[in-house]
PDB file of C-alpha atoms and ligand atoms in Angstrom:
ATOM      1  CA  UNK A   1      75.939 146.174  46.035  1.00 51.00           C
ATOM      2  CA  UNK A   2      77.888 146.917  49.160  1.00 49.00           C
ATOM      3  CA  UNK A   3      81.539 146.250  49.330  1.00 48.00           C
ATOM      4  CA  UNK A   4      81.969 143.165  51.473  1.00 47.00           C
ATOM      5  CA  UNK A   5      79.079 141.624  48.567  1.00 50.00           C
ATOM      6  CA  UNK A   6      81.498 142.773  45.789  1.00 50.00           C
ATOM      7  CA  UNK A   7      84.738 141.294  47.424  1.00 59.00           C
ATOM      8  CA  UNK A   8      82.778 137.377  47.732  1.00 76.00           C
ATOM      9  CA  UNK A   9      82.105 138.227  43.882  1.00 91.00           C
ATOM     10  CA  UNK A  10      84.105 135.238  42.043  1.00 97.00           C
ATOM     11  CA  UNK A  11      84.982 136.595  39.161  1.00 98.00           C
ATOM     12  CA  UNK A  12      85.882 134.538  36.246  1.00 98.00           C
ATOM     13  CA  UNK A  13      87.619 135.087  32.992  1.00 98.00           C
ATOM     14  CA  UNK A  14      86.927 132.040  30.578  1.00 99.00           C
ATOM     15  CA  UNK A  15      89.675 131.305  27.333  1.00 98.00           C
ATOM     16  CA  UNK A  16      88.010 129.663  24.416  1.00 98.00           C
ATOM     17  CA  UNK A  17      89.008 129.001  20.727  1.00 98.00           C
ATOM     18  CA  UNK A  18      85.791 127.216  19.333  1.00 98.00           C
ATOM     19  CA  UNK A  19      82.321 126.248  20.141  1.00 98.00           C
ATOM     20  CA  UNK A  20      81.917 127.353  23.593  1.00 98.00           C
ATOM     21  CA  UNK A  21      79.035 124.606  24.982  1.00 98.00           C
ATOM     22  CA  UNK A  22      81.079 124.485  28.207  1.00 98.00           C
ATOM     23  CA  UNK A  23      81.502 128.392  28.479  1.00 98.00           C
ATOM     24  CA  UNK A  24      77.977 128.218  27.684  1.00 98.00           C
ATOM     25  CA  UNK A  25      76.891 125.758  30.817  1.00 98.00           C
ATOM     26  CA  UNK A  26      78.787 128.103  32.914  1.00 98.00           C
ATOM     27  CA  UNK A  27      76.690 131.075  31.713  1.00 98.00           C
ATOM     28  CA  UNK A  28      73.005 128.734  31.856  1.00 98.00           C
ATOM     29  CA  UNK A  29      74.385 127.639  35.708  1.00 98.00           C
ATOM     30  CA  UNK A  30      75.062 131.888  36.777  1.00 98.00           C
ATOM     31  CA  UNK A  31      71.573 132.677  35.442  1.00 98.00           C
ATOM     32  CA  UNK A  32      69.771 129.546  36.971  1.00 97.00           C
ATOM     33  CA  UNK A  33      71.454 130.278  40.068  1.00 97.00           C
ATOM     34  CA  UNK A  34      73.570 127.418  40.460  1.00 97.00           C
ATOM     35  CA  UNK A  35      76.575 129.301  40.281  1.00 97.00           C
ATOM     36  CA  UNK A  36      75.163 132.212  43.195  1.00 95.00           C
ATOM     37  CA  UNK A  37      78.669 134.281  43.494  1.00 95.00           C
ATOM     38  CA  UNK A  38      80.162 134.151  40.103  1.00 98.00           C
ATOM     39  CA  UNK A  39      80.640 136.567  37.606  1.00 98.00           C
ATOM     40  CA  UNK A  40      82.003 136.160  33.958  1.00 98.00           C
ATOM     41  CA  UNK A  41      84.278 139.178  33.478  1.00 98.00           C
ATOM     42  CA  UNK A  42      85.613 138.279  29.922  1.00 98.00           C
ATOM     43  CA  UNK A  43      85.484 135.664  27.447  1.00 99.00           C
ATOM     44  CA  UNK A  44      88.770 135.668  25.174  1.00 98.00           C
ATOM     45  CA  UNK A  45      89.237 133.482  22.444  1.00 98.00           C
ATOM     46  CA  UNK A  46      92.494 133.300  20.578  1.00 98.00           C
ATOM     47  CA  UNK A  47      90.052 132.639  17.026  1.00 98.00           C
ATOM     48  CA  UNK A  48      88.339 135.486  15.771  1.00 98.00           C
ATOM     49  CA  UNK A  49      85.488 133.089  14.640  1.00 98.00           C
ATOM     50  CA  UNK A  50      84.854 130.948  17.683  1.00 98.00           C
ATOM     51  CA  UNK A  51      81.367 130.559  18.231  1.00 98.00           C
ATOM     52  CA  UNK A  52      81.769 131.126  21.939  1.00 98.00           C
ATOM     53  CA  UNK A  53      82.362 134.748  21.590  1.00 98.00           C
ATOM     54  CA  UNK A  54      78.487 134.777  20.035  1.00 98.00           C
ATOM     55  CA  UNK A  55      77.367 133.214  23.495  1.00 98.00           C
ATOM     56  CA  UNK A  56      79.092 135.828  25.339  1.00 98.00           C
ATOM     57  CA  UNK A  57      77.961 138.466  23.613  1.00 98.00           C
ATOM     58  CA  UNK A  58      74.200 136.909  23.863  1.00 98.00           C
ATOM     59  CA  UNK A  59      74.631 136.762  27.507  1.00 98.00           C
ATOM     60  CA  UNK A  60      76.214 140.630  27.418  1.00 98.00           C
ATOM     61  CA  UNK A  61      79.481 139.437  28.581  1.00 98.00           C
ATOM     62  CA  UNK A  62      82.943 141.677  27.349  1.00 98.00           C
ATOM     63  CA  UNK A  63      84.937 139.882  24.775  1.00 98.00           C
ATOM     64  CA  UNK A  64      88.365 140.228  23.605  1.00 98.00           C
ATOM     65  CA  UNK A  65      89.808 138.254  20.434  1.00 98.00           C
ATOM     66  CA  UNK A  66      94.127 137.603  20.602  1.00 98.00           C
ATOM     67  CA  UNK A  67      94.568 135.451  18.200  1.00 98.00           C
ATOM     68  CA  UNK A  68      98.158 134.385  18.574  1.00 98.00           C
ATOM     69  CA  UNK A  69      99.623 134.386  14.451  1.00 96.00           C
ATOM     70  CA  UNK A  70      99.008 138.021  14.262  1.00 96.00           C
ATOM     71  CA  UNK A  71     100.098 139.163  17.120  1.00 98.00           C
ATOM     72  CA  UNK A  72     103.699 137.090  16.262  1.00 97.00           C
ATOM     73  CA  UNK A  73     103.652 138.718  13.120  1.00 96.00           C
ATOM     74  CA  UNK A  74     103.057 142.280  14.408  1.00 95.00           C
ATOM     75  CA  UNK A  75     106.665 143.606  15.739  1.00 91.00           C
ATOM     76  CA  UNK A  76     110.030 143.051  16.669  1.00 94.00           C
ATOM     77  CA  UNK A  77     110.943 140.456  19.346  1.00 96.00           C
ATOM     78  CA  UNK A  78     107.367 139.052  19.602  1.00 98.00           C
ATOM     79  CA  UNK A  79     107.073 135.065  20.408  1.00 97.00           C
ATOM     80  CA  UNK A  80     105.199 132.527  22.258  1.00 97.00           C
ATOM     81  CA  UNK A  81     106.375 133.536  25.307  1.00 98.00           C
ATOM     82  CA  UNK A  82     106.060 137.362  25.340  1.00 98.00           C
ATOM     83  CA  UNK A  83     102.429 136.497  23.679  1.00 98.00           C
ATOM     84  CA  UNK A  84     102.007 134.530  27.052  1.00 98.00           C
ATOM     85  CA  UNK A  85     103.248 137.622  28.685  1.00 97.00           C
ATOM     86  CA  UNK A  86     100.467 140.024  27.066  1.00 98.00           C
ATOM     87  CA  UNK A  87      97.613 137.660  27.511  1.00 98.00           C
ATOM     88  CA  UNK A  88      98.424 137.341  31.632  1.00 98.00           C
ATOM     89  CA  UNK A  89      98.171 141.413  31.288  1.00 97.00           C
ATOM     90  CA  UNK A  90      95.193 141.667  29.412  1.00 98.00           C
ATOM     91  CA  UNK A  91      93.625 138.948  31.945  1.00 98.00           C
ATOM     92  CA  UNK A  92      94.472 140.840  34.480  1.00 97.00           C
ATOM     93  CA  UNK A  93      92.521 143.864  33.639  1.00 97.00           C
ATOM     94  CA  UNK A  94      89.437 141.779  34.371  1.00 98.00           C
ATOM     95  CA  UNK A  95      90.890 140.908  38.189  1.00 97.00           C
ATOM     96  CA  UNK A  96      89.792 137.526  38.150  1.00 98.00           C
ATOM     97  CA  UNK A  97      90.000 135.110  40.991  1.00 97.00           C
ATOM     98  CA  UNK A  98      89.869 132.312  38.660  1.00 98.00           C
ATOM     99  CA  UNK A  99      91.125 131.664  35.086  1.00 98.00           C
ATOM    100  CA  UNK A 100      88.725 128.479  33.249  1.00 98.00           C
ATOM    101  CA  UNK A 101      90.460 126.843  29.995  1.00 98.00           C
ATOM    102  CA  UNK A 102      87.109 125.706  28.174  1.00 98.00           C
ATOM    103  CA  UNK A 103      88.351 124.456  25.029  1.00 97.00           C
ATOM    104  CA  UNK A 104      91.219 126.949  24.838  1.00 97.00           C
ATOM    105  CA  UNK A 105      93.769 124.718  22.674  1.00 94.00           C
ATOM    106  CA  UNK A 106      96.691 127.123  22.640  1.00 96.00           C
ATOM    107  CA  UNK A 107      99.596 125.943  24.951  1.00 94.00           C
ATOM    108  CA  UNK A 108     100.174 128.088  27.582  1.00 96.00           C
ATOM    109  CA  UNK A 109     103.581 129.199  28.304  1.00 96.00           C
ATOM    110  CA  UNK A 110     105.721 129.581  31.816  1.00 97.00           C
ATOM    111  CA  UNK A 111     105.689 133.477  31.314  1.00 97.00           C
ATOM    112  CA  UNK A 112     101.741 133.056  31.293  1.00 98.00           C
ATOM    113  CA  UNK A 113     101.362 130.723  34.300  1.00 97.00           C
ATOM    114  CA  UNK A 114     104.566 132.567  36.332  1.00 95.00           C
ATOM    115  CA  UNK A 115     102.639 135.926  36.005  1.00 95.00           C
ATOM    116  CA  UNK A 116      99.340 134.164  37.631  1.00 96.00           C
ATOM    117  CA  UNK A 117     101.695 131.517  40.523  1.00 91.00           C
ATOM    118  CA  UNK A 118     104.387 134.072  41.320  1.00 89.00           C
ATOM    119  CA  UNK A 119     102.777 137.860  41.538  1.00 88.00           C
ATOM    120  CA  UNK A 120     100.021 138.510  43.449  1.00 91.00           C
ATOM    121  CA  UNK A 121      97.037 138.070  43.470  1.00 93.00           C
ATOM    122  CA  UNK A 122      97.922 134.729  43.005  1.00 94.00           C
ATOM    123  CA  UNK A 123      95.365 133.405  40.757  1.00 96.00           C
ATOM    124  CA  UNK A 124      94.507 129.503  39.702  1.00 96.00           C
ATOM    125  CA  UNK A 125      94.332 128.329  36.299  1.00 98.00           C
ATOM    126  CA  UNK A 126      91.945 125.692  35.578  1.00 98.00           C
ATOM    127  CA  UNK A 127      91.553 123.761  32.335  1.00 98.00           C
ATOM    128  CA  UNK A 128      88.738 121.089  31.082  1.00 98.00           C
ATOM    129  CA  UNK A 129      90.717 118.027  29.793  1.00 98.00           C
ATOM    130  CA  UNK A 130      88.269 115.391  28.205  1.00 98.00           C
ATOM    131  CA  UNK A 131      90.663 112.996  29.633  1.00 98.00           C
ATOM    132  CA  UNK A 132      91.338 111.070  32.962  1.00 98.00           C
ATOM    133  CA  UNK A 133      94.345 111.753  34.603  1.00 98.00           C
ATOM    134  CA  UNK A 134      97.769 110.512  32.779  1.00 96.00           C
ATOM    135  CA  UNK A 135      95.488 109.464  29.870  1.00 97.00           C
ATOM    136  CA  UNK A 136      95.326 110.880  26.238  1.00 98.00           C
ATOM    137  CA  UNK A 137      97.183 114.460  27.083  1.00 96.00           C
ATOM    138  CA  UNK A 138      96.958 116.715  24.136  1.00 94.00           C
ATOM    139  CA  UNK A 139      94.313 116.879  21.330  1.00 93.00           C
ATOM    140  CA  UNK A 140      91.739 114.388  20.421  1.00 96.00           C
ATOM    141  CA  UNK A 141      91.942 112.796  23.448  1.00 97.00           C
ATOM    142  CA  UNK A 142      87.700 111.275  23.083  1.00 98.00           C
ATOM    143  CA  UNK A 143      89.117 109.823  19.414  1.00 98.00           C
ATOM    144  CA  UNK A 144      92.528 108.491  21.061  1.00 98.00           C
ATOM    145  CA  UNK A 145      89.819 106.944  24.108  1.00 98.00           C
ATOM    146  CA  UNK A 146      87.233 105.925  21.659  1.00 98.00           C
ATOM    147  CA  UNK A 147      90.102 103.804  19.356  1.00 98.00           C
ATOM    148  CA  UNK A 148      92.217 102.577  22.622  1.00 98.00           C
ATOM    149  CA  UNK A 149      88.344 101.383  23.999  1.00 98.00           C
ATOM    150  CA  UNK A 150      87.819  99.477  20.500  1.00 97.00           C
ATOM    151  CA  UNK A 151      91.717  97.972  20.797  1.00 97.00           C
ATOM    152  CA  UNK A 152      90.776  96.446  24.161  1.00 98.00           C
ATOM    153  CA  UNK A 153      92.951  99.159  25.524  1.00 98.00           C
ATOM    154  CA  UNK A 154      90.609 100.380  28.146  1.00 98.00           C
ATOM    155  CA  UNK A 155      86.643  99.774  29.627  1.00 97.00           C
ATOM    156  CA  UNK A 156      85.517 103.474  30.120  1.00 98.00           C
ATOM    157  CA  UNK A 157      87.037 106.880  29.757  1.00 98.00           C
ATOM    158  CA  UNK A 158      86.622 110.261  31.382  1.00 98.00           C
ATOM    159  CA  UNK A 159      87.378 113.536  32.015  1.00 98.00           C
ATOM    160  CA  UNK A 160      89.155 116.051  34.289  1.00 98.00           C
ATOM    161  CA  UNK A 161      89.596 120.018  35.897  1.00 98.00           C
ATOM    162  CA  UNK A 162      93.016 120.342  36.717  1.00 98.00           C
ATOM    163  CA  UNK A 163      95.221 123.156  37.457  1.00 97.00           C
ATOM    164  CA  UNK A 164      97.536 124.126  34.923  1.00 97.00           C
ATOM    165  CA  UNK A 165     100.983 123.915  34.872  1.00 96.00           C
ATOM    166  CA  UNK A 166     103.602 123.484  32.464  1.00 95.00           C
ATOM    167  CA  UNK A 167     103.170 120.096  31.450  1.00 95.00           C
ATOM    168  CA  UNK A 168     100.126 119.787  28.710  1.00 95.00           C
ATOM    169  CA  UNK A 169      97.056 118.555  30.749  1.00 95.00           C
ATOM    170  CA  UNK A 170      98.731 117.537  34.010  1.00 96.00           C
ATOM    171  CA  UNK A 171      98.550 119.075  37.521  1.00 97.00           C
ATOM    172  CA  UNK A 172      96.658 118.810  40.451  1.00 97.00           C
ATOM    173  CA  UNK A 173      92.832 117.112  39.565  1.00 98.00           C
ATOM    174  CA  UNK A 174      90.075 118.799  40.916  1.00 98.00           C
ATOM    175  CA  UNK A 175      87.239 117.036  39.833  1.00 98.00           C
ATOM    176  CA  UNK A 176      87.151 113.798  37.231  1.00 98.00           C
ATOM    177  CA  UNK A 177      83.857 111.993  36.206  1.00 98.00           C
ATOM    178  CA  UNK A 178      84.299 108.784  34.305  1.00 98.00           C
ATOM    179  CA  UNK A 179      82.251 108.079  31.391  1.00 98.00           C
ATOM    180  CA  UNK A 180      80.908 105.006  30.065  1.00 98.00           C
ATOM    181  CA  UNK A 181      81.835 103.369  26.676  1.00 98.00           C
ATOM    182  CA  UNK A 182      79.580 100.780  25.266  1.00 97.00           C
ATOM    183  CA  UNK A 183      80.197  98.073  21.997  1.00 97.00           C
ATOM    184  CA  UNK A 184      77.639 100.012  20.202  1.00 97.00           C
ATOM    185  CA  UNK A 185      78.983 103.543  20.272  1.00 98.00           C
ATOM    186  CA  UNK A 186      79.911 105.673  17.795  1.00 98.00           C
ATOM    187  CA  UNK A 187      82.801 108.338  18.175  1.00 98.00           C
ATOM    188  CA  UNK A 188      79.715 110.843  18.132  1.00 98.00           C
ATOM    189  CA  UNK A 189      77.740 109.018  20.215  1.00 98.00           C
ATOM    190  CA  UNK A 190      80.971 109.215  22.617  1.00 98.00           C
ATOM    191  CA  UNK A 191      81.404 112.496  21.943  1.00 98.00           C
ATOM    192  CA  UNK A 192      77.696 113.737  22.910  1.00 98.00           C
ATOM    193  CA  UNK A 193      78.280 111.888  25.683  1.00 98.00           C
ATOM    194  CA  UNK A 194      81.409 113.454  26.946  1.00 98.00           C
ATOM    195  CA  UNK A 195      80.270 116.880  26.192  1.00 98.00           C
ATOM    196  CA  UNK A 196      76.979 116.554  28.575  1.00 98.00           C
ATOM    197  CA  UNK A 197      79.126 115.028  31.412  1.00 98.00           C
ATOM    198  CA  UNK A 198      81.963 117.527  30.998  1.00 98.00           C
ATOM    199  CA  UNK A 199      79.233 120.358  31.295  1.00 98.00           C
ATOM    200  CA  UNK A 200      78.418 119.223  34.549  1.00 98.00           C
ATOM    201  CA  UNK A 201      81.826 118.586  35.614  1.00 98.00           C
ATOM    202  CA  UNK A 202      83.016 121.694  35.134  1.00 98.00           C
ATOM    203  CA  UNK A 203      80.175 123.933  36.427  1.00 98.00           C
ATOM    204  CA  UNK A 204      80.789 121.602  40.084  1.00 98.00           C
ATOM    205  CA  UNK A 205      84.414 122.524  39.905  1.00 98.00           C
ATOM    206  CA  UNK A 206      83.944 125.980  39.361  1.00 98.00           C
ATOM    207  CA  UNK A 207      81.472 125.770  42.345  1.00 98.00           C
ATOM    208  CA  UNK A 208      83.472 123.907  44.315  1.00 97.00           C
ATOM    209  CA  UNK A 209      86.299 126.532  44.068  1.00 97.00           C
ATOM    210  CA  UNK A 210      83.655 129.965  44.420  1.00 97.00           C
ATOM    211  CA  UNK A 211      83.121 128.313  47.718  1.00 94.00           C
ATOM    212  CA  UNK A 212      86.139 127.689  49.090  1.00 88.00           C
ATOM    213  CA  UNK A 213      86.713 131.509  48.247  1.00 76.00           C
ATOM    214  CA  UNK A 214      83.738 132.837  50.353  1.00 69.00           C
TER     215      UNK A 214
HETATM  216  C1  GAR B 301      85.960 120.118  25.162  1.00 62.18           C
HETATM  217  O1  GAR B 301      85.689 118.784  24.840  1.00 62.18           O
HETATM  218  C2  GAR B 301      87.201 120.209  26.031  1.00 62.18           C
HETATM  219  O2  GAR B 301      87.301 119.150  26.938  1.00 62.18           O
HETATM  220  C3  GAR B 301      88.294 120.148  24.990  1.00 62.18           C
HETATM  221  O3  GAR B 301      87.810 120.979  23.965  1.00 62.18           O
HETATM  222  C4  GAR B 301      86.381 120.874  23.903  1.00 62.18           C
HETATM  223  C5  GAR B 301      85.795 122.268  23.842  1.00 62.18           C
HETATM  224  O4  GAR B 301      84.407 122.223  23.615  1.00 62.18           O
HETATM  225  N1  GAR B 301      89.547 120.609  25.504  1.00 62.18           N
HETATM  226  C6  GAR B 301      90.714 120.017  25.252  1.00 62.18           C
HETATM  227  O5  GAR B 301      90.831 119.074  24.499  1.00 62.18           O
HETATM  228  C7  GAR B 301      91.922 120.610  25.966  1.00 62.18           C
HETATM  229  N2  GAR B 301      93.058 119.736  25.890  1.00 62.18           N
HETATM  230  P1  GAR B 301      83.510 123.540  23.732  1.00 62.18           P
HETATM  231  O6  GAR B 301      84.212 124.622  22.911  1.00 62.18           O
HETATM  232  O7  GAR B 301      82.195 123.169  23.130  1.00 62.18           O
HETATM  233  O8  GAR B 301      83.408 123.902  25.175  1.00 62.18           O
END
């Protein structure tokens, strides 16, 4: 590969902590060609166990577990924030030119995103919110959606990519897809339905992004 083909090379590193189906579109769209310039430099998962780490290794990408209660228990002067600190630096081994939150559900802390905003490269943070803007921020936002549709609270739901900043599941969108809910649904019904649109959703983003960058 010749060097001006390596520097349009998006290279991603993906956080997870569980399943991985969205890290998992990401890797189907790079091998079916959807995604043409990306690359997957690492997956890390702050779980040991997360299934995602099986579909990296599957599709040979690097892997790297930090899970966060051991590394606070393992010295002196260790918290959240210098744990934010030593995940930036182990990201940026990987030289990414875009971070992607798929199901990563550890708040991430101002040392984390300064490191990424305020040194260069500047890199963007995205995360995968099954939310629409201002709506059900934090975790089970498809329950909190699925009860508020049943209280007459709302018609439909959705989802988001945003950029990450230091309010939880805020910052500027870059892509939302709303999503049905009908009377006859069932929280999993919801659910498998949320998952299949979000897999889309965030595959477009990430395109969307790669090629603004070439
Ligand atoms: C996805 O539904 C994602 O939107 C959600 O975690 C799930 C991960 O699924 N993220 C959040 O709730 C973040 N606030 P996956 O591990 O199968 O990709």
């Amino acid at each position: 590969m010749s060097s001006s083909e390596i520097n349009k090379e998006f290279n991603l590193v993906v956080l997870i902590s569980g399943n991985g189906t969205n890290l998992q579109a990401i890797i189907d769209a790079i091998e079916n060609g959807n995604l043409p310039n990306v690359k997957i430099s690492a997956v890390i998962s702050n779980k040991s166990d997360a299934f995602g780490l099986k579909r990296a290794e599957k599709a040979s990408i690097e892997t790297k577990v930090f899970p966060l209660q051991s590394y606070l228990k393992g010295g002196e002067g260790r918290d959240r924030s210098t744990y934010g600190t030593e995940l930036a630096k182990l990201i940026r081994t990987y030289q990414p030119k875009l971070i992607v939150l798929a199901g990563f559900m550890l708040i991430l802390t101002p040392s984390f995103l300064n490191e990424f905003e305020n040194n260069q490269p500047h890199v963007d943070v995205i995360n995968l919110h099954p939310a629409l803007p201002g709506q059900f921020a934090g975790a089970h936002a498809i329950q909190r959606a699925f009860e508020a549709y049943q209280n007459g609270q709302i018609k439909h739901t959705g989802l988001m990519v945003h950029k990450v900043i230091e309010e939880i599941d805020a910052g500027e969108v870059i892509m939302t897809a709303e999503v049905p809910i009908n009377a006859e649904d069932t929280l999993d019904i919801l659910e498998d339905r949320m998952h299949k649109t979000e897999h889309i959703t965030l595959v477009s983003a990430i395109k969307k992004l790669s090629q603004s960058h070439l």
